[in-house]
Amino acid sequence: MAVPLLPDLSSRLETEEWMDDFSIADARLTRALRDLRRINRLLGGYRATDRALDPALRHHDRLRLLDVGCGSGDHLVHLARRGERFGCTLDLIGVDANPVTVGHARAHLDQHLPPRLRNRVRVEIGDAQALSHDAGAVDIAHAALFLHHFHGPSAVRVLSEMQRVARDGLLVNDLHRHLLAYVGIWGLSRALGLAPMVQHDGPVSVRRGFRRADLHTLARGARLPAPTVRWHWAFRWTLSTLDLDA
């Protein structure tokens, strides 16, 4: 299993992932979404979100959170359980542009959350660059492994919209564009026999990921107030306007 020629990671790749093609709505997508949840668990993908959100969960009895680009709903399931662990009632809204993926998310929530938590989660079809929610409609806007699907002005609009709808601020959890991350996901996706879509999109998503300067540039473009950028294992960044010590 020879790794292909190592890519130039000096700047973000603008090539789209297969998952960005909404015409793919069959078993290929179903398997890919399942395998992405598996990879997220294996690589500790929730950890970066937890480190930023746990202080808020500790200090609030109730929060309203919008998960932008919610995909198949794995973070919604995790967040609902996490809130209950900390004694914080979370009212969760997931938004995704792909109607098929929204259907998968609703089914995943039905399967993995008990009614007491499932009743507090809804998933909507929506555009991250033009959210349908009013200013300050939620406490926190969150996006995991989503911002890297956007470039330039589009990425800035996503951040601006997230900040607009969130009273307390936003939290972005996304990929570090790094050679080890690229080689790692290339090898792991093949060693585990993951879906062809994941084998293709995993390395591409790393190439579309960020370095610290990229995130600061986008934050300035979106005029985010007091943004904080932090690195997390394994090769994740968080960009946040939350009070991380709250």
CSV table of C-alpha atoms in Angstrom, one decimal:
chain,number,residue,atom,x,y,z
A,1,MET,CA,0.0,0.0,0.0
A,2,ALA,CA,2.2,2.8,-1.3
A,3,VAL,CA,1.3,6.4,-0.4
A,4,PRO,CA,0.9,8.5,-3.5
A,5,LEU,CA,3.2,11.4,-4.2
A,6,LEU,CA,3.0,13.7,-1.2
A,7,PRO,CA,0.9,16.8,-2.0
A,8,ASP,CA,1.8,20.5,-1.7
A,9,LEU,CA,0.1,21.6,1.5
A,10,SER,CA,1.3,25.2,1.4
A,11,SER,CA,-2.2,26.4,0.6
A,12,ARG,CA,-5.7,25.1,0.8
A,13,LEU,CA,-6.9,22.8,-2.0
A,14,GLU,CA,-10.1,23.9,-3.7
A,15,THR,CA,-11.0,20.6,-5.3
A,16,GLU,CA,-14.4,19.4,-4.1
A,17,GLU,CA,-15.0,16.2,-2.2
A,18,TRP,CA,-17.3,13.5,-3.6
A,19,MET,CA,-19.6,14.1,-0.7
A,20,ASP,CA,-20.2,17.7,-2.0
A,21,ASP,CA,-22.1,16.1,-4.9
A,22,PHE,CA,-25.7,16.0,-3.7
A,23,SER,CA,-26.7,13.7,-6.6
A,24,ILE,CA,-25.0,10.9,-4.8
A,25,ALA,CA,-27.9,9.7,-2.6
A,26,ASP,CA,-27.6,5.9,-2.7
A,27,ALA,CA,-25.7,3.3,-0.7
A,28,ARG,CA,-22.4,5.0,-1.4
A,29,LEU,CA,-23.4,7.9,0.8
A,30,THR,CA,-25.0,5.7,3.5
A,31,ARG,CA,-21.8,3.7,3.9
A,32,ALA,CA,-19.6,6.8,3.8
A,33,LEU,CA,-21.6,8.6,6.6
A,34,ARG,CA,-21.4,5.4,8.7
A,35,ASP,CA,-17.6,5.2,8.2
A,36,LEU,CA,-17.2,8.9,9.0
A,37,ARG,CA,-18.8,8.4,12.3
A,38,ARG,CA,-16.4,5.5,12.9
A,39,ILE,CA,-13.4,7.6,12.0
A,40,ASN,CA,-14.6,10.4,14.3
A,41,ARG,CA,-14.8,8.0,17.2
A,42,LEU,CA,-11.4,6.4,16.5
A,43,LEU,CA,-9.6,9.7,16.1
A,44,GLY,CA,-11.2,11.5,19.1
A,45,GLY,CA,-13.0,14.0,16.8
A,46,TYR,CA,-15.4,15.1,19.6
A,47,ARG,CA,-12.6,16.0,22.0
A,48,ALA,CA,-11.8,19.4,20.5
A,49,THR,CA,-15.5,20.4,20.8
A,50,ASP,CA,-15.8,19.1,24.3
A,51,ARG,CA,-12.8,21.1,25.5
A,52,ALA,CA,-14.3,24.3,24.3
A,53,LEU,CA,-18.0,23.6,25.3
A,54,ASP,CA,-17.6,21.8,28.6
A,55,PRO,CA,-17.2,25.1,30.6
A,56,ALA,CA,-20.5,26.4,29.2
A,57,LEU,CA,-22.2,23.1,30.0
A,58,ARG,CA,-20.9,23.2,33.6
A,59,HIS,CA,-22.1,26.8,34.2
A,60,HIS,CA,-25.6,26.7,32.5
A,61,ASP,CA,-28.7,24.8,33.3
A,62,ARG,CA,-30.0,25.1,29.8
A,63,LEU,CA,-28.5,26.1,26.4
A,64,ARG,CA,-29.8,26.4,22.8
A,65,LEU,CA,-27.2,25.2,20.3
A,66,LEU,CA,-27.2,25.3,16.5
A,67,ASP,CA,-25.0,22.6,14.8
A,68,VAL,CA,-24.3,24.0,11.3
A,69,GLY,CA,-23.4,21.4,8.6
A,70,CYS,CA,-24.6,18.6,11.0
A,71,GLY,CA,-24.1,15.8,8.5
A,72,SER,CA,-25.5,12.5,9.7
A,73,GLY,CA,-26.0,13.8,13.2
A,74,ASP,CA,-23.2,12.2,15.1
A,75,HIS,CA,-22.2,15.4,16.9
A,76,LEU,CA,-25.9,16.1,17.8
A,77,VAL,CA,-26.0,12.7,19.5
A,78,HIS,CA,-22.8,13.3,21.3
A,79,LEU,CA,-23.8,16.8,22.4
A,80,ALA,CA,-27.2,15.7,23.7
A,81,ARG,CA,-25.5,13.0,25.8
A,82,ARG,CA,-22.8,15.4,26.9
A,83,GLY,CA,-25.3,18.0,28.1
A,84,GLU,CA,-27.1,15.4,30.2
A,85,ARG,CA,-23.8,14.3,31.7
A,86,PHE,CA,-23.2,17.9,32.9
A,87,GLY,CA,-26.8,18.5,34.0
A,88,CYS,CA,-27.3,21.0,31.2
A,89,THR,CA,-30.5,20.7,29.1
A,90,LEU,CA,-29.5,21.2,25.5
A,91,ASP,CA,-32.0,22.2,22.9
A,92,LEU,CA,-30.3,21.3,19.7
A,93,ILE,CA,-30.9,22.3,16.1
A,94,GLY,CA,-29.0,20.7,13.2
A,95,VAL,CA,-28.8,22.3,9.8
A,96,ASP,CA,-27.6,20.7,6.6
A,97,ALA,CA,-28.0,21.6,3.0
A,98,ASN,CA,-28.4,18.1,1.7
A,99,PRO,CA,-31.9,16.7,2.1
A,100,VAL,CA,-30.7,13.1,1.9
A,101,THR,CA,-28.2,13.7,4.7
A,102,VAL,CA,-30.8,15.3,6.8
A,103,GLY,CA,-32.9,12.2,6.5
A,104,HIS,CA,-29.9,10.1,7.6
A,105,ALA,CA,-29.4,12.5,10.6
A,106,ARG,CA,-33.0,12.1,11.8
A,107,ALA,CA,-32.8,8.3,11.5
A,108,HIS,CA,-29.5,8.3,13.4
A,109,LEU,CA,-31.0,10.4,16.2
A,110,ASP,CA,-34.1,8.2,16.4
A,111,GLN,CA,-31.8,5.1,16.8
A,112,HIS,CA,-29.3,6.5,19.2
A,113,LEU,CA,-31.1,8.9,21.6
A,114,PRO,CA,-33.7,8.0,24.2
A,115,PRO,CA,-37.0,9.9,23.8
A,116,ARG,CA,-36.2,12.4,26.6
A,117,LEU,CA,-33.2,13.6,24.6
A,118,ARG,CA,-34.5,13.0,21.1
A,119,ASN,CA,-37.4,15.3,21.7
A,120,ARG,CA,-35.0,18.2,22.2
A,121,VAL,CA,-33.3,17.8,18.9
A,122,ARG,CA,-34.5,18.8,15.5
A,123,VAL,CA,-32.8,18.8,12.1
A,124,GLU,CA,-33.5,21.2,9.3
A,125,ILE,CA,-32.6,21.7,5.7
A,126,GLY,CA,-30.8,25.0,5.4
A,127,ASP,CA,-28.0,27.1,3.8
A,128,ALA,CA,-25.1,27.8,6.1
A,129,GLN,CA,-24.4,31.1,4.2
A,130,ALA,CA,-27.9,32.4,4.8
A,131,LEU,CA,-29.2,30.8,8.0
A,132,SER,CA,-33.0,31.1,8.5
A,133,HIS,CA,-32.6,32.0,12.2
A,134,ASP,CA,-33.0,35.5,13.6
A,135,ALA,CA,-30.0,37.3,15.2
A,136,GLY,CA,-29.3,35.9,18.6
A,137,ALA,CA,-31.8,33.0,18.1
A,138,VAL,CA,-29.4,30.5,19.8
A,139,ASP,CA,-26.8,30.6,22.5
A,140,ILE,CA,-24.0,28.9,20.6
A,141,ALA,CA,-23.4,28.0,16.9
A,142,HIS,CA,-21.2,25.0,16.3
A,143,ALA,CA,-19.7,23.5,13.2
A,144,ALA,CA,-17.5,20.4,13.1
A,145,LEU,CA,-15.6,19.3,10.0
A,146,PHE,CA,-17.7,21.7,7.9
A,147,LEU,CA,-15.9,25.0,7.4
A,148,HIS,CA,-13.2,23.3,5.2
A,149,HIS,CA,-15.9,22.8,2.5
A,150,PHE,CA,-15.9,26.6,1.9
A,151,HIS,CA,-13.3,29.0,0.6
A,152,GLY,CA,-12.7,32.7,0.6
A,153,PRO,CA,-15.8,34.8,0.8
A,154,SER,CA,-18.0,31.8,1.2
A,155,ALA,CA,-16.1,30.7,4.4
A,156,VAL,CA,-16.3,34.2,5.7
A,157,ARG,CA,-20.1,34.3,5.2
A,158,VAL,CA,-20.5,31.0,7.1
A,159,LEU,CA,-18.6,32.4,10.0
A,160,SER,CA,-20.5,35.7,9.9
A,161,GLU,CA,-23.8,33.9,9.9
A,162,MET,CA,-22.9,31.7,12.8
A,163,GLN,CA,-21.8,34.7,14.8
A,164,ARG,CA,-25.0,36.6,13.9
A,165,VAL,CA,-27.4,33.9,15.2
A,166,ALA,CA,-25.4,33.1,18.4
A,167,ARG,CA,-25.7,35.2,21.5
A,168,ASP,CA,-22.7,33.8,23.2
A,169,GLY,CA,-20.6,33.0,20.2
A,170,LEU,CA,-19.4,30.3,17.8
A,171,LEU,CA,-17.2,27.3,17.9
A,172,VAL,CA,-15.6,25.7,14.8
A,173,ASN,CA,-13.9,22.3,15.0
A,174,ASP,CA,-12.0,21.5,11.9
A,175,LEU,CA,-8.9,19.9,10.3
A,176,HIS,CA,-5.2,20.9,10.5
A,177,ARG,CA,-3.6,20.8,7.1
A,178,HIS,CA,-0.6,18.8,8.0
A,179,LEU,CA,1.5,16.1,6.2
A,180,LEU,CA,1.1,13.6,9.1
A,181,ALA,CA,-2.7,14.1,9.0
A,182,TYR,CA,-2.8,13.5,5.3
A,183,VAL,CA,-0.6,10.3,5.3
A,184,GLY,CA,-2.5,9.1,8.4
A,185,ILE,CA,-6.0,9.3,7.0
A,186,TRP,CA,-4.8,8.0,3.6
A,187,GLY,CA,-3.4,4.9,5.3
A,188,LEU,CA,-6.1,4.4,7.9
A,189,SER,CA,-9.0,4.6,5.5
A,190,ARG,CA,-7.4,1.9,3.4
A,191,ALA,CA,-6.2,-0.3,6.2
A,192,LEU,CA,-9.8,-0.4,7.6
A,193,GLY,CA,-11.4,-0.9,4.3
A,194,LEU,CA,-13.5,2.2,4.6
A,195,ALA,CA,-16.0,3.3,1.9
A,196,PRO,CA,-14.4,4.5,-1.4
A,197,MET,CA,-15.9,7.9,-0.8
A,198,VAL,CA,-14.1,8.2,2.6
A,199,GLN,CA,-10.8,6.9,1.0
A,200,HIS,CA,-11.1,9.7,-1.5
A,201,ASP,CA,-12.5,12.5,0.6
A,202,GLY,CA,-10.4,11.9,3.7
A,203,PRO,CA,-7.1,13.0,2.2
A,204,VAL,CA,-8.8,15.7,0.1
A,205,SER,CA,-10.4,17.1,3.3
A,206,VAL,CA,-7.0,17.4,5.0
A,207,ARG,CA,-5.7,19.3,1.9
A,208,ARG,CA,-8.8,21.6,2.3
A,209,GLY,CA,-8.1,22.1,6.0
A,210,PHE,CA,-6.5,24.9,7.8
A,211,ARG,CA,-3.3,26.3,9.3
A,212,ARG,CA,-3.5,28.8,12.2
A,213,ALA,CA,-3.0,31.8,9.9
A,214,ASP,CA,-5.8,30.7,7.6
A,215,LEU,CA,-8.3,30.7,10.5
A,216,HIS,CA,-7.1,34.1,11.8
A,217,THR,CA,-7.5,35.5,8.2
A,218,LEU,CA,-11.1,34.2,8.0
A,219,ALA,CA,-11.9,35.4,11.5
A,220,ARG,CA,-10.7,38.9,10.5
A,221,GLY,CA,-12.8,38.8,7.3
A,222,ALA,CA,-15.9,37.9,9.3
A,223,ARG,CA,-15.1,40.5,12.0
A,224,LEU,CA,-15.4,38.0,14.7
A,225,PRO,CA,-15.0,39.5,18.2
A,226,ALA,CA,-11.9,38.2,20.1
A,227,PRO,CA,-11.5,35.0,18.3
A,228,THR,CA,-9.4,32.2,19.9
A,229,VAL,CA,-7.6,29.5,17.8
A,230,ARG,CA,-6.4,26.4,19.6
A,231,TRP,CA,-4.8,23.2,18.4
A,232,HIS,CA,-6.0,19.7,19.5
A,233,TRP,CA,-4.9,16.2,19.0
A,234,ALA,CA,-5.3,14.6,16.5
A,235,PHE,CA,-4.7,17.4,14.1
A,236,ARG,CA,-7.7,19.5,14.9
A,237,TRP,CA,-8.2,23.2,15.3
A,238,THR,CA,-10.9,25.1,17.2
A,239,LEU,CA,-11.9,28.6,16.3
A,240,SER,CA,-14.0,30.1,19.0
A,241,THR,CA,-15.6,33.4,20.1
A,242,LEU,CA,-16.9,31.8,23.3
A,243,ASP,CA,-15.6,32.7,26.7
A,244,LEU,CA,-13.5,29.5,27.1
A,245,ASP,CA,-13.2,30.0,30.9
A,246,ALA,CA,-16.9,30.7,31.4
